[in-house]
CSV table of C-alpha atoms in Angstrom, one decimal:
chain,number,residue,atom,x,y,z
A,1,UNK,CA,-21.4,9.1,20.7
A,2,UNK,CA,-19.8,6.9,23.3
A,3,UNK,CA,-17.4,4.2,21.9
A,4,UNK,CA,-16.0,1.2,23.6
A,5,UNK,CA,-12.9,-0.7,22.3
A,6,UNK,CA,-12.0,-4.3,22.9
A,7,UNK,CA,-10.1,-7.2,21.4
A,8,UNK,CA,-12.3,-9.0,18.8
A,9,UNK,CA,-12.0,-12.4,17.0
A,10,UNK,CA,-10.5,-12.6,13.5
A,11,UNK,CA,-14.0,-13.7,12.3
A,12,UNK,CA,-15.6,-10.5,13.7
A,13,UNK,CA,-12.8,-8.4,12.2
A,14,UNK,CA,-13.1,-10.1,8.7
A,15,UNK,CA,-16.9,-9.7,8.8
A,16,UNK,CA,-16.5,-6.0,9.5
A,17,UNK,CA,-14.0,-5.5,6.6
A,18,UNK,CA,-16.2,-7.4,4.3
A,19,UNK,CA,-19.1,-5.1,5.1
A,20,UNK,CA,-17.1,-2.1,3.8
A,21,UNK,CA,-16.6,-1.0,0.1
A,22,UNK,CA,-12.8,-1.5,0.8
A,23,UNK,CA,-10.0,-1.4,3.3
A,24,UNK,CA,-6.2,-1.6,3.0
A,25,UNK,CA,-4.8,-5.1,2.5
A,26,UNK,CA,-2.5,-4.3,5.5
A,27,UNK,CA,-5.7,-4.3,7.7
A,28,UNK,CA,-7.2,-7.6,6.9
A,29,UNK,CA,-6.8,-10.2,9.6
A,30,UNK,CA,-4.7,-12.6,7.5
A,31,UNK,CA,-2.0,-9.9,7.1
A,32,UNK,CA,-0.9,-10.8,10.6
A,33,UNK,CA,0.0,-14.2,9.3
A,34,UNK,CA,2.1,-12.7,6.5
A,35,UNK,CA,4.1,-10.7,9.1
A,36,UNK,CA,5.2,-13.6,11.3
A,37,UNK,CA,7.9,-11.6,13.0
A,38,UNK,CA,5.2,-9.5,14.7
A,39,UNK,CA,2.7,-10.5,17.3
A,40,UNK,CA,-0.8,-9.4,16.4
A,41,UNK,CA,-4.2,-8.3,17.9
A,42,UNK,CA,-7.6,-7.5,16.3
A,43,UNK,CA,-9.3,-4.5,17.8
A,44,UNK,CA,-13.0,-3.5,17.4
A,45,UNK,CA,-14.8,-0.2,18.2
A,46,UNK,CA,-18.4,-0.6,19.3
A,47,UNK,CA,-21.2,2.0,19.5
A,48,UNK,CA,-23.8,2.3,22.3
A,49,UNK,CA,-26.0,-0.4,20.7
A,50,UNK,CA,-23.1,-2.9,20.6
A,51,UNK,CA,-22.7,-2.6,16.9
A,52,UNK,CA,-19.1,-2.8,15.5
A,53,UNK,CA,-18.2,0.6,13.9
A,54,UNK,CA,-14.5,0.3,13.4
A,55,UNK,CA,-11.6,-2.3,13.4
A,56,UNK,CA,-7.8,-2.3,13.5
A,57,UNK,CA,-5.1,-4.9,13.0
A,58,UNK,CA,-2.3,-4.1,15.5
A,59,UNK,CA,1.2,-5.6,14.9
A,60,UNK,CA,3.5,-5.7,18.0
A,61,UNK,CA,7.2,-5.8,17.6
A,62,UNK,CA,9.2,-6.4,20.8
A,63,UNK,CA,12.2,-4.3,21.7
A,64,UNK,CA,15.4,-6.2,22.0
A,65,UNK,CA,15.9,-7.6,25.5
A,66,UNK,CA,12.8,-6.0,27.2
A,67,UNK,CA,9.2,-6.8,27.2
A,68,UNK,CA,8.0,-3.6,25.7
A,69,UNK,CA,6.5,-3.3,22.2
A,70,UNK,CA,6.1,-1.0,19.3
A,71,UNK,CA,2.4,-1.2,18.3
A,72,UNK,CA,1.9,-0.7,14.5
A,73,UNK,CA,-1.4,-0.3,12.6
A,74,UNK,CA,-0.3,-0.2,8.9
A,75,UNK,CA,-2.7,1.9,6.8
A,76,UNK,CA,-5.1,1.8,9.7
A,77,UNK,CA,-7.1,1.6,11.9
A,78,UNK,CA,-10.3,1.3,9.8
A,79,UNK,CA,-12.4,3.9,11.6
A,80,UNK,CA,-14.3,7.1,10.7
A,81,UNK,CA,-11.3,9.4,10.4
A,82,UNK,CA,-13.5,12.5,9.7
A,83,UNK,CA,-15.5,12.1,13.0
A,84,UNK,CA,-15.4,15.4,14.9
A,85,UNK,CA,-14.7,13.4,18.1
A,86,UNK,CA,-11.6,11.7,16.8
A,87,UNK,CA,-10.3,11.7,20.4
A,88,UNK,CA,-13.1,9.3,21.4
A,89,UNK,CA,-11.8,6.8,18.8
A,90,UNK,CA,-8.1,7.1,19.5
A,91,UNK,CA,-7.8,7.7,23.3
A,92,UNK,CA,-9.3,4.2,24.2
A,93,UNK,CA,-6.9,2.7,21.6
A,94,UNK,CA,-3.9,4.4,23.2
A,95,UNK,CA,-5.0,3.3,26.7
A,96,UNK,CA,-5.5,-0.3,25.5
A,97,UNK,CA,-2.1,-0.5,23.7
A,98,UNK,CA,-0.3,1.0,26.8
A,99,UNK,CA,-1.9,-1.8,28.9
A,100,UNK,CA,-0.6,-4.3,26.3
A,101,UNK,CA,3.0,-3.1,27.0
A,102,UNK,CA,3.4,-0.7,24.0
A,103,UNK,CA,5.9,2.1,24.5
A,104,UNK,CA,5.1,3.7,21.2
A,105,UNK,CA,2.2,3.5,18.6
A,106,UNK,CA,2.6,4.0,14.9
A,107,UNK,CA,-0.4,4.2,12.6
A,108,UNK,CA,-1.1,5.2,9.0
A,109,UNK,CA,-4.5,6.9,8.6
A,110,UNK,CA,-5.9,5.9,5.2
A,111,UNK,CA,-6.8,9.5,4.5
A,112,UNK,CA,-6.0,11.1,1.2
A,113,UNK,CA,-4.8,14.7,1.4
A,114,UNK,CA,-4.0,15.6,-2.3
A,115,UNK,CA,-4.3,14.2,-5.8
A,116,UNK,CA,-2.4,15.2,-9.0
A,117,UNK,CA,-3.7,14.1,-12.4
A,118,UNK,CA,-1.3,12.9,-15.1
A,119,UNK,CA,-1.4,16.3,-17.0
A,120,UNK,CA,-0.3,18.1,-13.8
A,121,UNK,CA,2.5,15.6,-13.2
A,122,UNK,CA,3.7,15.9,-16.8
A,123,UNK,CA,3.9,19.6,-16.7
A,124,UNK,CA,5.8,19.3,-13.4
A,125,UNK,CA,8.3,16.9,-15.0
A,126,UNK,CA,8.8,19.4,-17.9
A,127,UNK,CA,9.4,22.4,-15.6
A,128,UNK,CA,13.1,22.5,-14.8
A,129,UNK,CA,12.4,24.5,-11.6
A,130,UNK,CA,10.1,21.7,-10.2
A,131,UNK,CA,12.0,18.9,-8.4
A,132,UNK,CA,9.1,17.4,-6.3
A,133,UNK,CA,5.5,16.5,-6.6
A,134,UNK,CA,4.6,18.8,-3.8
A,135,UNK,CA,5.9,21.8,-5.8
A,136,UNK,CA,3.2,21.1,-8.4
A,137,UNK,CA,-0.3,22.6,-7.8
A,138,UNK,CA,-2.6,19.7,-6.8
A,139,UNK,CA,-5.6,18.9,-9.0
A,140,UNK,CA,-7.7,18.0,-6.0
A,141,UNK,CA,-7.2,18.9,-2.3
A,142,UNK,CA,-9.2,17.3,0.5
A,143,UNK,CA,-9.7,20.0,3.2
A,144,UNK,CA,-11.0,17.5,5.7
A,145,UNK,CA,-7.6,15.7,5.6
A,146,UNK,CA,-5.9,18.9,6.9
A,147,UNK,CA,-8.4,18.9,9.8
A,148,UNK,CA,-7.5,15.3,10.6
A,149,UNK,CA,-3.8,16.2,10.7
A,150,UNK,CA,-4.5,19.2,12.9
A,151,UNK,CA,-6.6,17.1,15.3
A,152,UNK,CA,-3.8,14.4,15.5
A,153,UNK,CA,-1.2,17.1,16.3
A,154,UNK,CA,-3.4,18.6,19.0
A,155,UNK,CA,-3.7,15.1,20.6
A,156,UNK,CA,0.1,14.8,20.7
A,157,UNK,CA,0.6,12.6,17.7
A,158,UNK,CA,3.8,13.3,15.7
A,159,UNK,CA,4.1,13.0,12.0
A,160,UNK,CA,6.5,10.2,11.1
A,161,UNK,CA,9.4,10.5,8.8
A,162,UNK,CA,8.3,10.5,5.1
A,163,UNK,CA,8.3,6.9,3.9
A,164,UNK,CA,9.5,7.9,0.5
A,165,UNK,CA,8.4,5.2,-2.1
A,166,UNK,CA,7.4,2.7,0.5
A,167,UNK,CA,10.3,0.3,0.4
A,168,UNK,CA,10.8,-1.7,3.6
A,169,UNK,CA,8.2,-1.9,6.4
A,170,UNK,CA,7.1,1.7,6.2
A,171,UNK,CA,4.0,2.2,4.1
A,172,UNK,CA,4.2,4.7,1.2
A,173,UNK,CA,2.9,8.2,1.6
A,174,UNK,CA,2.7,8.7,-2.2
A,175,UNK,CA,1.0,6.2,-4.4
A,176,UNK,CA,-0.2,6.0,-8.0
A,177,UNK,CA,-3.8,5.0,-8.7
A,178,UNK,CA,-5.9,4.5,-11.8
A,179,UNK,CA,-9.6,5.4,-11.0
A,180,UNK,CA,-12.0,2.9,-12.5
A,181,UNK,CA,-15.4,4.0,-11.1
A,182,UNK,CA,-17.8,5.5,-13.6
A,183,UNK,CA,-15.4,5.0,-16.5
A,184,UNK,CA,-15.6,2.6,-19.4
A,185,UNK,CA,-12.6,0.4,-20.3
A,186,UNK,CA,-12.4,2.4,-23.5
A,187,UNK,CA,-12.0,5.6,-21.4
A,188,UNK,CA,-9.3,4.0,-19.3
A,189,UNK,CA,-7.3,2.9,-22.4
A,190,UNK,CA,-7.8,6.4,-23.9
A,191,UNK,CA,-6.3,7.8,-20.7
A,192,UNK,CA,-3.0,5.9,-21.4
A,193,UNK,CA,-0.3,8.0,-23.0
A,194,UNK,CA,0.7,7.2,-26.6
A,195,UNK,CA,3.8,5.2,-25.6
A,196,UNK,CA,1.7,2.9,-23.4
A,197,UNK,CA,-0.9,2.4,-26.1
A,198,UNK,CA,1.8,1.7,-28.6
A,199,UNK,CA,3.5,-0.8,-26.3
A,200,UNK,CA,0.3,-2.6,-25.6
A,201,UNK,CA,-0.3,-3.0,-29.4
A,202,UNK,CA,3.3,-4.0,-29.9
A,203,UNK,CA,3.1,-6.8,-27.3
A,204,UNK,CA,-0.2,-8.0,-28.8
A,205,UNK,CA,1.3,-8.1,-32.3
A,206,UNK,CA,4.4,-10.0,-31.1
A,207,UNK,CA,2.1,-12.6,-29.5
A,208,UNK,CA,2.8,-11.9,-25.9
A,209,UNK,CA,0.3,-13.8,-23.8
A,210,UNK,CA,-0.7,-12.9,-20.2
A,211,UNK,CA,-1.7,-15.8,-17.9
A,212,UNK,CA,-2.7,-16.2,-14.3
A,213,UNK,CA,-0.4,-18.4,-12.2
A,214,UNK,CA,-1.0,-20.6,-9.1
A,215,UNK,CA,0.8,-21.5,-5.9
A,216,UNK,CA,3.0,-24.0,-8.0
A,217,UNK,CA,4.2,-21.1,-10.1
A,218,UNK,CA,5.7,-19.1,-7.2
A,219,UNK,CA,9.1,-20.6,-7.8
A,220,UNK,CA,9.0,-19.2,-11.3
A,221,UNK,CA,7.9,-15.9,-9.9
A,222,UNK,CA,10.9,-16.0,-7.5
A,223,UNK,CA,13.3,-16.6,-10.4
A,224,UNK,CA,12.2,-13.4,-12.2
A,225,UNK,CA,12.0,-11.4,-8.9
A,226,UNK,CA,15.6,-12.3,-8.0
A,227,UNK,CA,16.8,-11.2,-11.5
A,228,UNK,CA,15.0,-7.9,-10.8
A,229,UNK,CA,16.6,-7.6,-7.3
A,230,UNK,CA,20.1,-7.9,-8.8
A,231,UNK,CA,19.3,-5.4,-11.5
A,232,UNK,CA,17.6,-2.8,-9.2
A,233,UNK,CA,19.9,-3.4,-6.2
A,234,UNK,CA,17.5,-4.4,-3.5
A,235,UNK,CA,17.4,-7.4,-1.2
A,236,UNK,CA,14.7,-9.8,-2.3
A,237,UNK,CA,12.3,-11.5,0.0
A,238,UNK,CA,12.6,-15.3,0.2
A,239,UNK,CA,10.3,-17.6,-1.8
A,240,UNK,CA,8.8,-18.8,1.6
A,241,UNK,CA,7.5,-15.2,2.1
A,242,UNK,CA,5.4,-15.3,-1.1
A,243,UNK,CA,4.3,-18.9,-0.4
A,244,UNK,CA,3.1,-17.9,3.0
A,245,UNK,CA,1.4,-14.8,1.6
A,246,UNK,CA,-0.4,-16.8,-1.0
A,247,UNK,CA,-1.5,-19.5,1.5
A,248,UNK,CA,-2.8,-17.2,4.3
A,249,UNK,CA,-4.4,-14.5,2.2
A,250,UNK,CA,-6.2,-16.9,-0.1
A,251,UNK,CA,-7.4,-19.0,2.7
A,252,UNK,CA,-9.1,-15.9,4.1
A,253,UNK,CA,-10.6,-15.0,0.7
A,254,UNK,CA,-9.9,-17.2,-2.4
A,255,UNK,CA,-9.5,-14.0,-4.5
A,256,UNK,CA,-7.3,-12.0,-2.2
A,257,UNK,CA,-4.0,-12.7,-4.0
A,258,UNK,CA,-3.3,-13.4,-7.7
A,259,UNK,CA,-0.2,-14.0,-9.7
A,260,UNK,CA,0.3,-13.0,-13.4
A,261,UNK,CA,2.9,-13.8,-16.0
A,262,UNK,CA,3.5,-12.2,-19.4
A,263,UNK,CA,5.2,-14.8,-21.7
A,264,UNK,CA,6.5,-14.8,-25.2
A,265,UNK,CA,7.2,-18.0,-27.1
A,266,UNK,CA,6.6,-20.0,-23.9
A,267,UNK,CA,9.1,-18.0,-21.9
A,268,UNK,CA,8.0,-16.0,-18.9
A,269,UNK,CA,9.4,-12.4,-19.2
A,270,UNK,CA,7.6,-10.6,-16.5
A,271,UNK,CA,5.4,-11.3,-13.5
A,272,UNK,CA,3.4,-9.5,-10.9
A,273,UNK,CA,1.4,-10.2,-7.7
A,274,UNK,CA,-2.0,-8.6,-7.2
A,275,UNK,CA,-4.0,-8.1,-4.0
A,276,UNK,CA,-7.8,-7.5,-3.8
A,277,UNK,CA,-9.9,-6.2,-0.9
A,278,UNK,CA,-13.4,-5.2,-1.9
A,279,UNK,CA,-13.3,-2.6,-4.7
A,280,UNK,CA,-9.6,-1.8,-4.2
A,281,UNK,CA,-7.0,-3.7,-6.2
A,282,UNK,CA,-3.3,-3.3,-5.7
A,283,UNK,CA,-0.4,-4.2,-8.0
A,284,UNK,CA,1.8,-5.4,-5.2
A,285,UNK,CA,5.1,-6.8,-6.4
A,286,UNK,CA,6.5,-6.7,-10.0
A,287,UNK,CA,9.4,-8.6,-11.6
A,288,UNK,CA,10.9,-8.9,-15.0
A,289,UNK,CA,13.8,-10.7,-16.9
A,290,UNK,CA,16.6,-8.8,-18.6
A,291,UNK,CA,15.6,-10.3,-21.9
A,292,UNK,CA,12.6,-9.8,-24.1
A,293,UNK,CA,11.9,-6.2,-23.2
A,294,UNK,CA,11.4,-5.2,-26.8
A,295,UNK,CA,8.1,-7.1,-26.9
A,296,UNK,CA,6.8,-5.0,-24.0
A,297,UNK,CA,5.6,-7.7,-21.6
A,298,UNK,CA,5.1,-5.4,-18.6
A,299,UNK,CA,2.7,-3.1,-20.5
A,300,UNK,CA,0.7,-6.1,-21.7
A,301,UNK,CA,0.6,-7.5,-18.1
A,302,UNK,CA,-0.6,-4.3,-16.5
A,303,UNK,CA,-3.3,-3.9,-19.2
A,304,UNK,CA,-4.6,-7.4,-18.5
A,305,UNK,CA,-4.5,-6.8,-14.7
A,306,UNK,CA,-6.4,-3.5,-15.1
A,307,UNK,CA,-9.0,-5.3,-17.3
A,308,UNK,CA,-9.4,-8.1,-14.8
A,309,UNK,CA,-9.8,-5.5,-12.0
A,310,UNK,CA,-12.4,-3.7,-14.0
A,311,UNK,CA,-14.3,-7.0,-14.6
A,312,UNK,CA,-14.3,-7.7,-10.9
A,313,UNK,CA,-16.1,-4.3,-10.3
A,314,UNK,CA,-13.0,-2.6,-8.8
A,315,UNK,CA,-13.3,1.2,-8.3
A,316,UNK,CA,-9.5,1.7,-8.2
A,317,UNK,CA,-6.4,0.0,-9.5
A,318,UNK,CA,-3.5,1.0,-7.3
A,319,UNK,CA,0.0,0.8,-8.6
A,320,UNK,CA,1.4,1.4,-5.0
A,321,UNK,CA,4.4,3.5,-4.0
A,322,UNK,CA,6.1,6.2,-5.9
A,323,UNK,CA,8.7,8.7,-4.8
A,324,UNK,CA,7.6,12.3,-4.9
A,325,UNK,CA,10.8,13.2,-6.9
A,326,UNK,CA,10.2,14.6,-10.4
A,327,UNK,CA,14.0,14.9,-11.0
A,328,UNK,CA,15.0,12.9,-14.0
A,329,UNK,CA,18.4,12.2,-12.3
A,330,UNK,CA,16.8,10.6,-9.3
A,331,UNK,CA,17.0,6.7,-9.3
A,332,UNK,CA,13.3,6.4,-8.4
A,333,UNK,CA,12.1,8.7,-11.2
A,334,UNK,CA,11.6,5.8,-13.6
A,335,UNK,CA,8.9,4.5,-11.3
A,336,UNK,CA,6.7,7.6,-11.6
A,337,UNK,CA,7.5,7.9,-15.3
A,338,UNK,CA,6.2,4.3,-16.0
A,339,UNK,CA,3.1,4.7,-13.8
A,340,UNK,CA,2.1,8.2,-15.1
A,341,UNK,CA,1.7,6.6,-18.6
A,342,UNK,CA,-1.4,4.9,-17.3
A,343,UNK,CA,-3.2,8.2,-17.2
A,344,UNK,CA,-4.0,7.8,-13.5
A,345,UNK,CA,-3.2,10.1,-10.6
A,346,UNK,CA,-0.6,10.5,-7.9
A,347,UNK,CA,-2.2,10.4,-4.5
A,348,UNK,CA,-0.7,11.7,-1.2
A,349,UNK,CA,-1.9,10.3,2.1
A,350,UNK,CA,-1.5,12.1,5.4
A,351,UNK,CA,1.4,9.8,6.1
A,352,UNK,CA,2.3,7.8,9.2
A,353,UNK,CA,2.0,9.1,12.7
A,354,UNK,CA,3.6,8.2,16.0
A,355,UNK,CA,2.5,8.5,19.6
A,356,UNK,CA,5.3,8.0,22.2
A,357,UNK,CA,3.7,6.4,25.2
A,358,UNK,CA,7.1,6.3,26.8
A,359,UNK,CA,9.3,9.1,25.5
A,360,UNK,CA,12.6,7.6,26.5
A,361,UNK,CA,12.0,4.2,24.9
A,362,UNK,CA,10.5,5.9,21.8
A,363,UNK,CA,13.7,8.0,21.5
A,364,UNK,CA,15.9,4.9,22.0
A,365,UNK,CA,13.9,3.2,19.2
A,366,UNK,CA,14.5,6.2,16.9
A,367,UNK,CA,18.2,6.0,17.5
A,368,UNK,CA,18.2,2.2,17.0
A,369,UNK,CA,16.3,2.5,13.7
A,370,UNK,CA,18.5,5.3,12.3
A,371,UNK,CA,21.6,3.1,12.8
A,372,UNK,CA,20.2,0.1,11.0
């Protein structure tokens, strides 16, 4: 199969994404408008008949002082990763990016390597000798993913540093997902642990109400998000980031981004943003106040978001990044503990990969990034 690669229009790119069951939200054309500090390009792969068979959103970040770029395809490109001729897909991409002035390419193949169900994770948490998810026997292993990793290594790609829980610009290697395909809502609720089910009931009894917000409510979202940032010691993104995100994503597709609030007696206690691409739904950002936790607003909100995803025909509800630490003393442990209660599964991707087109500049970037 001979493939050609060329720059395509955003319209072509979007049409291709819309023809698929799903793709990462980081690979839709509008994501380029969210990441304004990067220059962007839409790439398309074409077969012999001129049909588009793959697409990629490339973000270019310029090196300080010189006209050379890091080319980044977050959770992409959207190609046939299991193709035996993976070289024929990636070589033209590298040649093209080099021509565009890239000194290094970073990509995140959307390829799942392992899955652990909730029971496996729980037994890992209870075992004092287990400190990490990878020490627990996986419930499902995808052998083809190991082949993909082998092929990439043979081509000269290097596995990037583990992104941990996916904070900052690096995409998470480990995520937590609730599968919805071929399950009834009743099954999904039955999969929740006792504490989650009890908390959902508690919120309901207390009269917690979950509502969808609009662009005008983003300032209220920001208030809760900044309270969360202080509590959890991270630097919050500005309100303008979420306003831009809302505007550009929803102008591409009116259902791409949603906002939810859980409120009690008219007071908003927690909030979340949700992203939708085809059958894949992500819980993207979450925020909560320091008050009103006893009425369990976050559980009520997640249950509503899950039900809405199900009603849309989603096949997976994705709670995004987790750390692979199962150590109760780890500050990120609470994250997996909260998410595992949904009865979903931990999912490991093959991670991010780098191809140094210019070894010297690639090394310089590594040093620069490690000092930041």
